[in-house]
Short mmCIF file of C-alpha atoms in Angstrom, two decimals:
data_model
loop_
_atom_site.label_atom_id
_atom_site.label_comp_id
_atom_site.label_asym_id
_atom_site.label_seq_id
_atom_site.Cartn_x
_atom_site.Cartn_y
_atom_site.Cartn_z
CA UNK Z 1375 89.34 87.81 96.46
CA UNK Z 1376 89.52 84.22 95.17
CA UNK Z 1377 86.07 82.79 94.54
CA UNK Z 1378 87.08 79.17 95.13
CA UNK Z 1379 88.24 77.83 98.49
CA UNK Z 1380 89.85 74.50 99.26
CA UNK Z 1381 89.28 73.27 102.81
CA UNK Z 1382 91.44 70.43 104.13
CA UNK Z 1383 90.49 68.75 107.40
CA UNK Z 1384 93.26 66.71 109.05
CA UNK Z 1385 92.56 64.05 111.65
CA UNK Z 1386 94.85 61.35 113.00
CA UNK Z 1387 93.31 58.68 110.78
CA UNK Z 1388 91.70 60.51 107.85
CA UNK Z 1389 91.95 63.55 105.59
CA UNK Z 1390 88.90 65.33 104.14
CA UNK Z 1391 88.84 67.68 101.16
CA UNK Z 1392 86.15 70.15 100.02
CA UNK Z 1393 86.49 72.57 97.10
CA UNK Z 1394 83.71 75.17 97.15
CA UNK Z 1395 82.81 77.93 94.69
CA UNK Z 1396 81.36 81.07 96.35
CA UNK Z 1397 80.86 83.13 93.21
CA UNK Z 1398 77.06 82.76 93.15
CA UNK Z 1399 75.30 80.16 95.25
CA UNK Z 1400 77.75 78.01 97.17
CA UNK Z 1401 78.59 74.98 95.08
CA UNK Z 1402 80.61 71.92 96.11
CA UNK Z 1403 82.97 71.27 93.20
CA UNK Z 1404 84.93 68.43 94.76
CA UNK Z 1405 84.89 66.40 97.97
CA UNK Z 1406 86.93 63.38 99.03
CA UNK Z 1407 87.79 61.38 102.13
CA UNK Z 1408 91.11 59.53 102.43
CA UNK Z 1409 91.37 56.99 105.26
CA UNK Z 1410 94.75 56.47 106.97
CA UNK Z 1411 95.62 52.95 108.06
CA UNK Z 1412 96.45 52.44 111.75
CA UNK Z 1413 99.68 50.66 110.73
CA UNK Z 1414 101.21 53.84 109.24
CA UNK Z 1415 104.03 54.78 111.61
CA UNK Z 1416 104.94 58.39 110.71
CA UNK Z 1417 101.41 59.66 110.09
CA UNK Z 1418 102.33 63.34 109.79
CA UNK Z 1419 104.82 62.68 106.98
CA UNK Z 1420 102.27 60.41 105.33
CA UNK Z 1421 99.59 63.13 105.54
CA UNK Z 1422 101.94 65.80 104.13
CA UNK Z 1423 102.69 63.65 101.08
CA UNK Z 1424 99.00 62.93 100.45
CA UNK Z 1425 98.03 66.62 100.65
CA UNK Z 1426 100.89 67.78 98.38
CA UNK Z 1427 100.14 65.10 95.80
CA UNK Z 1428 96.39 65.79 95.88
CA UNK Z 1429 96.91 69.56 95.37
CA UNK Z 1430 99.32 68.83 92.49
CA UNK Z 1431 97.21 66.12 90.79
CA UNK Z 1432 93.92 68.04 91.08
CA UNK Z 1433 95.60 71.42 90.29
CA UNK Z 1434 94.16 72.98 93.44
CA UNK Z 1435 97.09 75.26 94.34
CA UNK Z 1436 95.56 78.44 92.81
CA UNK Z 1437 92.59 78.42 95.21
CA UNK Z 1438 92.43 79.92 98.70
CA UNK Z 1439 93.52 77.02 100.93
CA UNK Z 1440 92.30 76.69 104.51
CA UNK Z 1441 93.49 73.99 106.93
CA UNK Z 1442 91.30 72.54 109.70
CA UNK Z 1443 93.79 70.97 112.10
CA UNK Z 1444 92.32 68.34 114.42
CA UNK Z 1445 95.24 66.27 115.65
CA UNK Z 1446 94.75 64.59 119.08
CA UNK Z 1447 96.41 65.61 122.34
CA UNK Z 1448 96.23 69.34 121.58
CA UNK Z 1449 94.97 71.14 124.71
CA UNK Z 1450 91.58 72.75 124.09
CA UNK Z 1451 90.03 74.43 127.14
CA UNK Z 1452 87.56 77.11 128.08
CA UNK Z 1453 87.99 80.21 130.26
CA UNK Z 1454 85.59 82.75 131.71
CA UNK Z 1455 87.18 86.20 131.60
CA UNK Z 1456 85.52 89.35 133.04
CA UNK Z 1457 84.31 91.83 130.42
CA UNK Z 1458 87.19 94.16 129.43
CA UNK Z 1459 88.51 96.16 126.43
CA UNK Z 1460 89.50 93.94 123.50
CA UNK Z 1461 93.09 95.24 123.45
CA UNK Z 1462 93.62 94.07 127.04
CA UNK Z 1463 92.07 90.63 126.51
CA UNK Z 1464 95.11 88.94 124.89
CA UNK Z 1465 97.43 89.53 127.83
CA UNK Z 1466 94.83 88.38 130.36
CA UNK Z 1467 94.10 85.16 128.42
CA UNK Z 1468 97.83 84.48 128.10
CA UNK Z 1469 98.32 85.01 131.83
CA UNK Z 1470 95.44 82.67 132.76
CA UNK Z 1471 96.60 79.93 130.37
CA UNK Z 1472 100.12 80.27 131.82
CA UNK Z 1473 98.72 79.41 135.24
CA UNK Z 1474 97.29 76.15 133.86
CA UNK Z 1475 100.32 75.28 131.71
CA UNK Z 1476 103.29 76.92 133.51
CA UNK Z 1477 105.90 74.90 131.61
CA UNK Z 1478 104.48 75.34 128.08
CA UNK Z 1479 105.55 77.84 125.43
CA UNK Z 1480 102.60 80.26 124.98
CA UNK Z 1481 103.84 81.81 121.73
CA UNK Z 1482 101.56 79.42 119.80
CA UNK Z 1483 98.43 80.13 121.83
CA UNK Z 1484 95.28 80.48 119.68
CA UNK Z 1485 92.03 81.68 121.22
CA UNK Z 1486 88.60 83.03 120.28
CA UNK Z 1487 86.02 85.02 122.18
CA UNK Z 1488 82.77 83.11 121.57
CA UNK Z 1489 80.48 85.63 123.25
CA UNK Z 1490 79.22 86.87 126.62
CA UNK Z 1491 77.78 84.61 129.28
CA UNK Z 1492 76.17 85.37 132.63
CA UNK Z 1493 77.31 83.61 135.83
CA UNK Z 1494 75.59 84.48 139.15
CA UNK Z 1495 74.47 87.83 137.84
CA UNK Z 1496 77.88 88.81 136.44
CA UNK Z 1497 78.86 88.98 132.76
CA UNK Z 1498 81.92 87.14 131.41
CA UNK Z 1499 83.53 86.41 128.06
CA UNK Z 1500 83.40 82.73 127.07
CA UNK Z 1501 86.96 82.14 125.81
CA UNK Z 1502 88.14 78.91 124.26
CA UNK Z 1503 91.78 78.34 123.36
CA UNK Z 1504 94.11 75.92 121.57
CA UNK Z 1505 97.72 75.47 122.72
CA UNK Z 1506 99.90 74.23 119.86
CA UNK Z 1507 103.28 72.60 120.32
CA UNK Z 1508 106.53 73.05 118.43
CA UNK Z 1509 105.76 69.79 116.57
CA UNK Z 1510 102.49 71.29 115.29
CA UNK Z 1511 104.28 74.38 113.97
CA UNK Z 1512 106.94 72.18 112.37
CA UNK Z 1513 104.14 70.25 110.65
CA UNK Z 1514 102.84 73.47 109.05
CA UNK Z 1515 106.38 74.34 107.91
CA UNK Z 1516 106.94 70.87 106.42
CA UNK Z 1517 103.58 71.00 104.66
CA UNK Z 1518 104.91 74.10 102.81
CA UNK Z 1519 101.54 75.07 101.34
CA UNK Z 1520 100.45 78.70 101.00
CA UNK Z 1521 97.60 78.81 103.55
CA UNK Z 1522 94.92 81.51 103.79
CA UNK Z 1523 94.26 80.48 107.37
CA UNK Z 1524 94.16 77.64 109.93
CA UNK Z 1525 90.97 76.63 111.73
CA UNK Z 1526 90.24 74.20 114.57
CA UNK Z 1527 87.28 71.87 115.22
CA UNK Z 1528 86.04 73.62 118.38
CA UNK Z 1529 85.72 76.92 116.46
CA UNK Z 1530 84.37 75.46 113.20
CA UNK Z 1531 81.66 73.39 114.93
CA UNK Z 1532 80.73 76.39 117.09
CA UNK Z 1533 80.40 78.56 113.97
CA UNK Z 1534 77.95 76.25 112.21
CA UNK Z 1535 76.09 75.02 115.31
CA UNK Z 1536 75.36 78.57 116.52
CA UNK Z 1537 73.20 78.94 113.44
CA UNK Z 1538 70.94 76.23 114.90
CA UNK Z 1539 70.88 77.05 118.63
CA UNK Z 1540 68.22 79.29 120.12
CA UNK Z 1541 68.55 82.15 122.61
CA UNK Z 1542 65.95 80.74 125.01
CA UNK Z 1543 67.22 77.15 125.20
CA UNK Z 1544 70.22 75.10 126.39
CA UNK Z 1545 71.38 72.51 123.92
CA UNK Z 1546 73.93 69.75 123.43
CA UNK Z 1547 75.81 68.80 120.24
CA UNK Z 1548 77.17 65.23 120.05
CA UNK Z 1549 79.55 64.86 117.10
CA UNK Z 1550 80.74 61.27 116.61
CA UNK Z 1551 83.71 61.06 114.24
CA UNK Z 1552 85.86 58.09 113.32
CA UNK Z 1553 88.30 58.40 116.25
CA UNK Z 1554 86.51 60.46 118.91
CA UNK Z 1555 83.26 61.96 120.16
CA UNK Z 1556 82.90 65.68 120.84
CA UNK Z 1557 80.41 67.05 123.38
CA UNK Z 1558 79.51 70.76 123.15
CA UNK Z 1559 76.97 72.18 125.63
CA UNK Z 1560 75.45 75.61 125.00
CA UNK Z 1561 73.85 77.93 127.49
CA UNK Z 1562 71.53 80.27 125.60
CA UNK Z 1563 73.56 80.18 122.34
CA UNK Z 1564 77.00 80.49 123.98
CA UNK Z 1565 79.39 77.52 124.22
CA UNK Z 1566 80.12 76.69 127.87
CA UNK Z 1567 81.31 73.04 127.93
CA UNK Z 1568 83.59 71.32 125.39
CA UNK Z 1569 84.78 67.71 125.82
CA UNK Z 1570 86.66 65.32 123.57
CA UNK Z 1571 86.10 61.61 124.33
CA UNK Z 1572 88.57 59.20 122.62
CA UNK Z 1573 85.79 56.81 121.55
CA UNK Z 1574 84.46 57.00 117.96
CA UNK Z 1575 82.53 54.76 115.62
CA UNK Z 1576 85.80 53.08 114.67
CA UNK Z 1577 85.92 51.71 118.21
CA UNK Z 1578 82.79 49.65 117.37
CA UNK Z 1579 84.40 48.44 114.10
CA UNK Z 1580 87.62 47.40 115.86
CA UNK Z 1581 85.70 45.55 118.58
CA UNK Z 1582 83.77 43.58 115.95
CA UNK Z 1583 87.05 42.84 114.10
CA UNK Z 1584 88.76 41.54 117.25
CA UNK Z 1585 85.74 39.66 118.53
CA UNK Z 1586 85.07 37.74 115.28
CA UNK Z 1587 88.67 37.81 113.95
CA UNK Z 1588 87.58 39.32 110.63
CA UNK Z 1589 88.79 42.14 108.33
CA UNK Z 1590 87.79 45.77 108.62
CA UNK Z 1591 85.58 45.53 105.52
CA UNK Z 1592 83.71 42.55 107.00
CA UNK Z 1593 83.32 44.31 110.35
CA UNK Z 1594 81.91 47.44 108.67
CA UNK Z 1595 79.48 45.26 106.75
CA UNK Z 1596 78.25 43.56 109.94
CA UNK Z 1597 77.80 46.92 111.70
CA UNK Z 1598 75.71 48.28 108.79
CA UNK Z 1599 73.67 45.05 108.43
CA UNK Z 1600 72.72 44.78 112.09
CA UNK Z 1601 72.84 48.43 113.14
CA UNK Z 1602 72.52 49.06 116.87
CA UNK Z 1603 71.31 46.01 118.78
CA UNK Z 1604 70.09 46.27 122.38
CA UNK Z 1605 68.86 43.29 124.39
CA UNK Z 1606 65.25 43.60 123.22
CA UNK Z 1607 66.25 43.85 119.55
CA UNK Z 1608 68.63 40.91 119.97
CA UNK Z 1609 65.84 38.70 121.36
CA UNK Z 1610 63.48 39.87 118.59
CA UNK Z 1611 66.01 39.00 115.84
CA UNK Z 1612 66.71 35.59 117.35
CA UNK Z 1613 63.04 34.66 117.75
CA UNK Z 1614 62.01 36.08 114.39
CA UNK Z 1615 64.31 33.91 112.28
CA UNK Z 1616 65.22 30.36 113.16
CA UNK Z 1617 68.25 30.53 110.89
CA UNK Z 1618 69.67 33.62 112.59
CA UNK Z 1619 73.11 33.37 114.18
CA UNK Z 1620 72.20 33.71 117.85
CA UNK Z 1621 75.80 33.74 119.09
CA UNK Z 1622 76.78 36.51 116.61
CA UNK Z 1623 73.78 38.66 117.52
CA UNK Z 1624 74.47 38.36 121.26
CA UNK Z 1625 78.16 39.19 120.80
CA UNK Z 1626 77.34 42.35 118.82
CA UNK Z 1627 74.82 43.31 121.50
CA UNK Z 1628 77.58 42.81 124.13
CA UNK Z 1629 79.94 45.10 122.16
CA UNK Z 1630 77.36 47.88 122.07
CA UNK Z 1631 76.52 47.47 125.75
CA UNK Z 1632 80.19 47.61 126.77
CA UNK Z 1633 81.15 50.63 124.62
CA UNK Z 1634 77.80 52.32 125.24
CA UNK Z 1635 78.11 52.23 129.02
CA UNK Z 1636 81.56 53.83 128.82
CA UNK Z 1637 80.70 56.53 126.27
CA UNK Z 1638 77.23 57.40 127.55
CA UNK Z 1639 78.53 57.79 131.13
CA UNK Z 1640 81.04 60.37 129.90
CA UNK Z 1641 78.31 62.24 128.04
CA UNK Z 1642 76.09 62.14 131.13
CA UNK Z 1643 78.92 63.42 133.32
CA UNK Z 1644 79.37 66.43 131.01
CA UNK Z 1645 75.64 67.24 131.25
CA UNK Z 1646 75.74 66.88 135.06
CA UNK Z 1647 78.78 69.22 135.16
CA UNK Z 1648 76.84 71.80 133.18
CA UNK Z 1649 73.77 71.56 135.45
CA UNK Z 1650 75.90 71.90 138.60
CA UNK Z 1651 77.47 75.08 137.23
CA UNK Z 1652 74.12 76.49 136.13
CA UNK Z 1653 71.57 75.92 138.83
CA UNK Z 1654 68.00 75.99 137.52
CA UNK Z 1655 69.09 75.33 133.92
CA UNK Z 1656 68.27 72.04 132.14
CA UNK Z 1657 68.94 70.71 128.65
CA UNK Z 1658 66.23 71.32 126.05
CA UNK Z 1659 67.52 69.59 122.90
CA UNK Z 1660 70.31 67.19 121.94
CA UNK Z 1661 71.62 67.42 118.36
CA UNK Z 1662 73.40 64.44 116.82
CA UNK Z 1663 75.88 64.67 113.96
CA UNK Z 1664 78.46 62.37 112.36
CA UNK Z 1665 78.32 59.57 109.81
CA UNK Z 1666 77.60 56.98 112.55
CA UNK Z 1667 73.97 58.15 112.55
CA UNK Z 1668 73.50 56.79 109.04
CA UNK Z 1669 73.65 53.33 110.66
CA UNK Z 1670 70.26 51.83 111.58
CA UNK Z 1671 68.92 52.68 115.09
CA UNK Z 1672 72.16 54.45 116.08
CA UNK Z 1673 70.16 57.44 117.37
CA UNK Z 1674 68.46 55.04 119.81
CA UNK Z 1675 71.90 53.90 121.01
CA UNK Z 1676 72.96 57.44 121.94
CA UNK Z 1677 69.58 58.55 123.29
CA UNK Z 1678 68.70 55.47 125.33
CA UNK Z 1679 69.75 57.19 128.60
CA UNK Z 1680 68.54 60.66 127.50
CA UNK Z 1681 65.00 59.95 126.36
CA UNK Z 1682 63.73 62.85 128.50
CA UNK Z 1683 65.27 65.34 126.04
CA UNK Z 1684 64.22 66.30 122.53
CA UNK Z 1685 66.74 65.23 119.90
CA UNK Z 1686 67.36 65.50 116.16
CA UNK Z 1687 70.02 64.64 113.60
CA UNK Z 1688 71.92 67.69 112.35
CA UNK Z 1689 74.52 68.22 109.63
CA UNK Z 1690 74.63 72.00 109.15
CA UNK Z 1691 73.85 71.88 105.42
CA UNK Z 1692 70.51 73.66 105.99
CA UNK Z 1693 72.37 76.68 107.38
CA UNK Z 1694 74.16 77.31 104.05
CA UNK Z 1695 72.78 78.09 100.61
CA UNK Z 1696 74.47 75.18 98.82
CA UNK Z 1697 73.36 73.98 95.40
CA UNK Z 1698 71.87 70.49 95.54
CA UNK Z 1699 74.48 67.77 95.22
CA UNK Z 1700 73.22 64.25 95.87
CA UNK Z 1701 76.77 62.92 96.29
CA UNK Z 1702 77.60 65.54 98.92
CA UNK Z 1703 74.26 65.60 100.74
CA UNK Z 1704 74.37 61.82 101.16
CA UNK Z 1705 77.48 62.16 103.34
CA UNK Z 1706 77.06 65.69 104.66
CA UNK Z 1707 77.12 64.48 108.28
CA UNK Z 1708 80.84 63.73 107.78
CA UNK Z 1709 81.60 67.34 106.77
CA UNK Z 1710 79.74 69.29 109.51
CA UNK Z 1711 82.93 70.75 110.97
CA UNK Z 1712 84.17 71.85 107.52
CA UNK Z 1713 80.89 73.64 106.82
CA UNK Z 1714 81.73 75.80 109.86
CA UNK Z 1715 85.09 76.65 108.26
CA UNK Z 1716 83.22 77.80 105.14
CA UNK Z 1717 81.44 80.41 107.32
CA UNK Z 1718 84.74 81.76 108.67
CA UNK Z 1719 85.42 85.46 108.00
CA UNK Z 1720 88.72 85.73 109.92
CA UNK Z 1721 90.80 82.59 110.61
CA UNK Z 1722 91.73 81.92 114.25
CA UNK Z 1723 95.34 81.43 113.16
CA UNK Z 1724 97.45 82.62 110.27
CA UNK Z 1725 100.65 80.94 109.11
CA UNK Z 1726 103.00 82.48 106.53
CA UNK Z 1727 105.73 80.43 104.89
CA UNK Z 1728 109.30 81.70 105.09
CA UNK Z 1729 109.47 82.17 101.31
CA UNK Z 1730 106.26 84.22 101.40
CA UNK Z 1731 107.62 86.36 104.24
CA UNK Z 1732 110.65 87.25 102.08
CA UNK Z 1733 108.41 88.11 99.13
CA UNK Z 1734 106.30 90.41 101.30
CA UNK Z 1735 109.40 92.13 102.70
CA UNK Z 1736 110.79 92.67 99.17
CA UNK Z 1737 107.48 94.08 97.90
CA UNK Z 1738 107.37 96.53 100.82
CA UNK Z 1739 110.98 97.49 100.21
CA UNK Z 1740 110.49 98.16 96.47
CA UNK Z 1741 107.27 100.11 96.99
CA UNK Z 1742 108.93 102.23 99.63
CA UNK Z 1743 111.82 102.99 97.26
CA UNK Z 1744 109.37 103.80 94.42
CA UNK Z 1745 107.44 106.20 96.62
CA UNK Z 1746 110.51 108.15 97.70
CA UNK Z 1747 111.80 108.14 94.11
CA UNK Z 1748 108.62 109.93 93.01
CA UNK Z 1749 108.98 112.49 95.83
CA UNK Z 1750 112.57 113.30 94.85
CA UNK Z 1751 112.11 113.27 91.05
CA UNK Z 1752 109.20 115.73 91.01
CA UNK Z 1753 111.19 118.69 92.45
CA UNK Z 1754 114.09 117.96 90.04
CA UNK Z 1755 111.68 117.95 87.12
CA UNK Z 1756 110.22 121.30 88.20
CA UNK Z 1757 113.69 122.83 88.51
CA UNK Z 1758 114.61 121.57 85.03
CA UNK Z 1759 111.47 123.03 83.48
CA UNK Z 1760 112.07 126.31 85.26
CA UNK Z 1761 115.59 126.56 83.84
CA UNK Z 1762 114.30 125.78 80.35
CA UNK Z 1763 111.70 128.52 80.76
CA UNK Z 1764 114.32 131.06 81.78
CA UNK Z 1765 116.42 130.19 78.74
CA UNK Z 1766 113.47 130.69 76.42
CA UNK Z 1767 112.66 134.17 77.79
CA UNK Z 1768 116.25 135.34 77.76
CA UNK Z 1769 117.16 138.11 75.22
CA UNK Z 1770 119.39 135.90 73.19
CA UNK Z 1771 116.75 133.28 72.76
CA UNK Z 1772 114.15 135.97 71.97
CA UNK Z 1773 116.22 137.18 68.97
CA UNK Z 1774 116.43 133.66 67.63
CA UNK Z 1775 112.76 133.22 68.33
CA UNK Z 1776 111.86 136.29 66.22
CA UNK Z 1777 113.87 134.98 63.22
CA UNK Z 1778 112.27 131.59 63.36
CA UNK Z 1779 108.69 132.65 64.14
CA UNK Z 1780 107.12 130.77 61.29
CA UNK Z 1781 109.18 127.61 61.77
CA UNK Z 1782 108.55 127.59 65.51
CA UNK Z 1783 104.83 128.32 65.38
CA UNK Z 1784 103.91 124.72 66.38
CA UNK Z 1785 106.32 125.04 69.31
CA UNK Z 1786 104.43 128.10 70.52
CA UNK Z 1787 101.35 125.98 70.98
CA UNK Z 1788 103.40 123.32 72.75
CA UNK Z 1789 104.85 126.09 74.95
CA UNK Z 1790 101.36 127.13 76.00
CA UNK Z 1791 100.63 123.59 77.00
CA UNK Z 1792 103.95 123.35 78.83
CA UNK Z 1793 103.13 126.53 80.72
CA UNK Z 1794 99.89 125.00 81.97
CA UNK Z 1795 101.68 121.82 83.00
CA UNK Z 1796 104.31 123.84 84.86
CA UNK Z 1797 101.62 125.64 86.87
CA UNK Z 1798 99.97 122.27 87.56
CA UNK Z 1799 103.31 120.86 88.75
CA UNK Z 1800 103.77 123.83 91.11
CA UNK Z 1801 100.37 123.09 92.57
CA UNK Z 1802 101.16 119.34 92.84
CA UNK Z 1803 104.41 120.12 94.65
CA UNK Z 1804 102.54 122.20 97.23
CA UNK Z 1805 100.04 119.36 97.71
CA UNK Z 1806 102.83 116.78 98.02
CA UNK Z 1807 104.63 118.92 100.59
CA UNK Z 1808 101.41 119.19 102.61
CA UNK Z 1809 100.81 115.44 102.34
CA UNK Z 1810 104.41 114.77 103.29
CA UNK Z 1811 103.66 116.17 106.73
CA UNK Z 1812 101.32 113.24 107.33
CA UNK Z 1813 102.20 110.48 104.86
CA UNK Z 1814 100.02 107.89 106.59
CA UNK Z 1815 97.13 108.69 104.24
CA UNK Z 1816 99.44 108.16 101.23
CA UNK Z 1817 100.39 104.71 102.56
CA UNK Z 1818 96.73 103.98 103.15
CA UNK Z 1819 95.74 104.80 99.57
CA UNK Z 1820 98.49 102.50 98.29
CA UNK Z 1821 97.23 99.65 100.55
CA UNK Z 1822 93.57 100.36 99.78
CA UNK Z 1823 94.27 99.79 96.10
CA UNK Z 1824 95.67 96.34 96.90
CA UNK Z 1825 93.26 95.08 99.55
CA UNK Z 1826 90.04 96.43 98.03
CA UNK Z 1827 87.73 93.46 97.35
CA UNK Z 1828 86.06 92.77 94.01
CA UNK Z 1829 82.54 94.19 93.77
CA UNK Z 1830 83.31 96.90 96.41
CA UNK Z 1831 82.84 100.51 95.26
CA UNK Z 1832 83.53 103.62 97.35
CA UNK Z 1833 81.12 106.54 97.36
CA UNK Z 1834 83.23 108.72 99.65
CA UNK Z 1835 86.51 108.60 101.62
CA UNK Z 1836 86.88 111.06 104.50
CA UNK Z 1837 90.12 111.72 106.40
CA UNK Z 1838 90.58 113.81 109.52
CA UNK Z 1839 93.47 113.71 112.02
CA UNK Z 1840 94.47 110.11 111.48
CA UNK Z 1841 90.93 108.73 111.13
CA UNK Z 1842 89.49 107.47 107.84
CA UNK Z 1843 85.81 106.82 107.10
CA UNK Z 1844 85.09 104.66 104.04
CA UNK Z 1845 81.57 104.78 102.66
CA UNK Z 1846 80.71 102.43 99.85
CA UNK Z 1847 78.51 99.87 98.14
CA UNK Z 1848 78.74 96.21 97.23
CA UNK Z 1849 76.89 94.52 94.34
CA UNK Z 1850 76.41 90.76 94.64
CA UNK Z 1851 74.70 88.57 92.08
CA UNK Z 1852 74.56 85.70 94.57
CA UNK Z 1853 72.52 87.70 97.09
CA UNK Z 1854 75.24 87.60 99.76
CA UNK Z 1855 77.04 90.98 99.58
CA UNK Z 1856 77.81 90.62 103.31
CA UNK Z 1857 80.43 87.96 102.44
CA UNK Z 1858 82.44 90.39 100.30
CA UNK Z 1859 82.07 93.25 102.81
CA UNK Z 1860 83.16 90.94 105.66
CA UNK Z 1861 86.19 89.81 103.62
CA UNK Z 1862 87.15 93.46 102.96
CA UNK Z 1863 86.61 94.29 106.63
CA UNK Z 1864 88.83 91.35 107.64
CA UNK Z 1865 91.68 92.54 105.40
CA UNK Z 1866 91.49 96.06 106.86
CA UNK Z 1867 91.44 94.58 110.35
CA UNK Z 1868 94.64 92.62 109.62
CA UNK Z 1869 96.61 95.82 108.95
CA UNK Z 1870 94.96 98.63 110.93
CA UNK Z 1871 93.74 99.10 114.44
CA UNK Z 1872 90.35 100.18 115.68
CA UNK Z 1873 88.57 99.02 112.52
CA UNK Z 1874 84.82 99.49 113.15
CA UNK Z 1875 81.85 98.64 110.94
CA UNK Z 1876 79.66 101.73 111.53
CA UNK Z 1877 76.71 100.28 109.72
CA UNK Z 1878 75.75 97.92 106.90
CA UNK Z 1879 72.34 97.65 105.25
CA UNK Z 1880 70.92 95.86 102.26
CA UNK Z 1881 70.13 97.89 99.16
CA UNK Z 1882 69.12 97.42 95.55
CA UNK Z 1883 71.94 98.70 93.32
CA UNK Z 1884 71.53 98.76 89.55
CA UNK Z 1885 68.54 96.38 89.94
CA UNK Z 1886 70.78 93.82 91.71
CA UNK Z 1887 71.06 92.67 95.30
CA UNK Z 1888 73.60 94.70 97.18
CA UNK Z 1889 74.51 96.43 100.40
CA UNK Z 1890 75.75 99.82 101.56
CA UNK Z 1891 78.28 100.15 104.36
CA UNK Z 1892 80.43 102.53 106.37
CA UNK Z 1893 83.77 101.49 107.92
CA UNK Z 1894 85.87 103.62 110.25
CA UNK Z 1895 89.55 103.02 111.09
CA UNK Z 1896 92.55 104.78 112.64
CA UNK Z 1897 95.87 105.29 110.81
CA UNK Z 1898 98.09 104.87 113.85
CA UNK Z 1899 101.84 105.59 113.49
CA UNK Z 1900 102.77 102.11 114.77
CA UNK Z 1901 100.72 100.34 112.12
CA UNK Z 1902 101.69 102.75 109.34
CA UNK Z 1903 105.35 102.01 109.83
CA UNK Z 1904 104.67 98.30 109.51
CA UNK Z 1905 102.80 98.76 106.26
CA UNK Z 1906 104.98 101.50 104.77
CA UNK Z 1907 105.52 100.96 101.06
#
């Protein structure tokens, strides 16, 4: 397992990078934001070149690379599906999405089960899905970077925000990015409403630019100097300073009033929708995140129509054990979604490059050939040793042996050793023949050697009729052995079915923080053939 992970977040008008070291405490080694000008025509090609150059210049290619893909106009919706076995869920989700998008290709459907929710006394799964287009898949191919996984904003924000929500309350997350605003409404810790509104803090900047006919830098400066200005603040600023620019203050107030009415109505409509679907449930707390809230009085702007609710600014940093970094903490509100990707144990989507697919196929092919070569060579070797033995005990060889007793004395000792090895080979052949009847366990031991995670040690491995139980321990100097166990569990889950974590508990191992675990899985014939070496 690679200790360092590079997370790249792609939006229509900016790219964000975080390089994090998970070896001990989480440590941010590098972070950067690259803004994309609105005048760039082919933004996807422009983004691909930036990412490739950045990976090359910073020498980041040897790390695990995760992509958070947040391009606009990608359908992201929620479904409520009755509780059912996990192996049946995929087909049902695909069928329901097909009803909504009958003309779309569903081969690139990505979904996650975010938990159980109760509606009118009945239990449902809260499913949220992403429907990618052919252009999105072509983008991943053109990027041509070896990716460990692909994440999406709805899942990453849910992952980090769930750490903050409480079982007994209903809460709202308002995430204001550069180009849009995301509304996520939770009913007792489960996401129920997700909305993307195409109004972000850049909308304010552009309005100031157009209104005063000034550059982006000047508009940003005015927004930060004045902050949010309502009518009362505008009158106060005008009356307080005779030299104040009354016309400028009133125009900025007008911009906020115009954008605010539009954005806040959409937020209010989402809350009303939630209340109508959940009679008797009200909102307890509103959480605000995004760099816009670093601007003076901006919380007042968003909460002016929702003063009846508790509210607080939230970045997600408190949910992770990250070493103090003043540079990162100062702008942590920008990276809230990426902090959720850091918590990811299994990516919602995996994408393998064509060249990597060929390498994997070749490795499987060569290992399969090597395995069968061993099976065929061992019997030949036994036959050869048997023939040699018969020659030695023949009468003719015995006569020669008597004449050369003294000279061949060292060979006698070697013969005794050879005799023991021959018996051992006979026993090995019997064992191999028995194992050959069910070679799935042989394949499993080959794979286990490759996918076993660093710091994982096995105390026992039990096999019975296609079922394997792995008992083991994990030592972690950083105090988070669960991360390594979860990573090992994820790798098993990628290749075998019915992988179950029987139990996991913390333990002190060799005077260090650690954990003990038990994982059960089935070696099904279908999977074994796929993974055969």
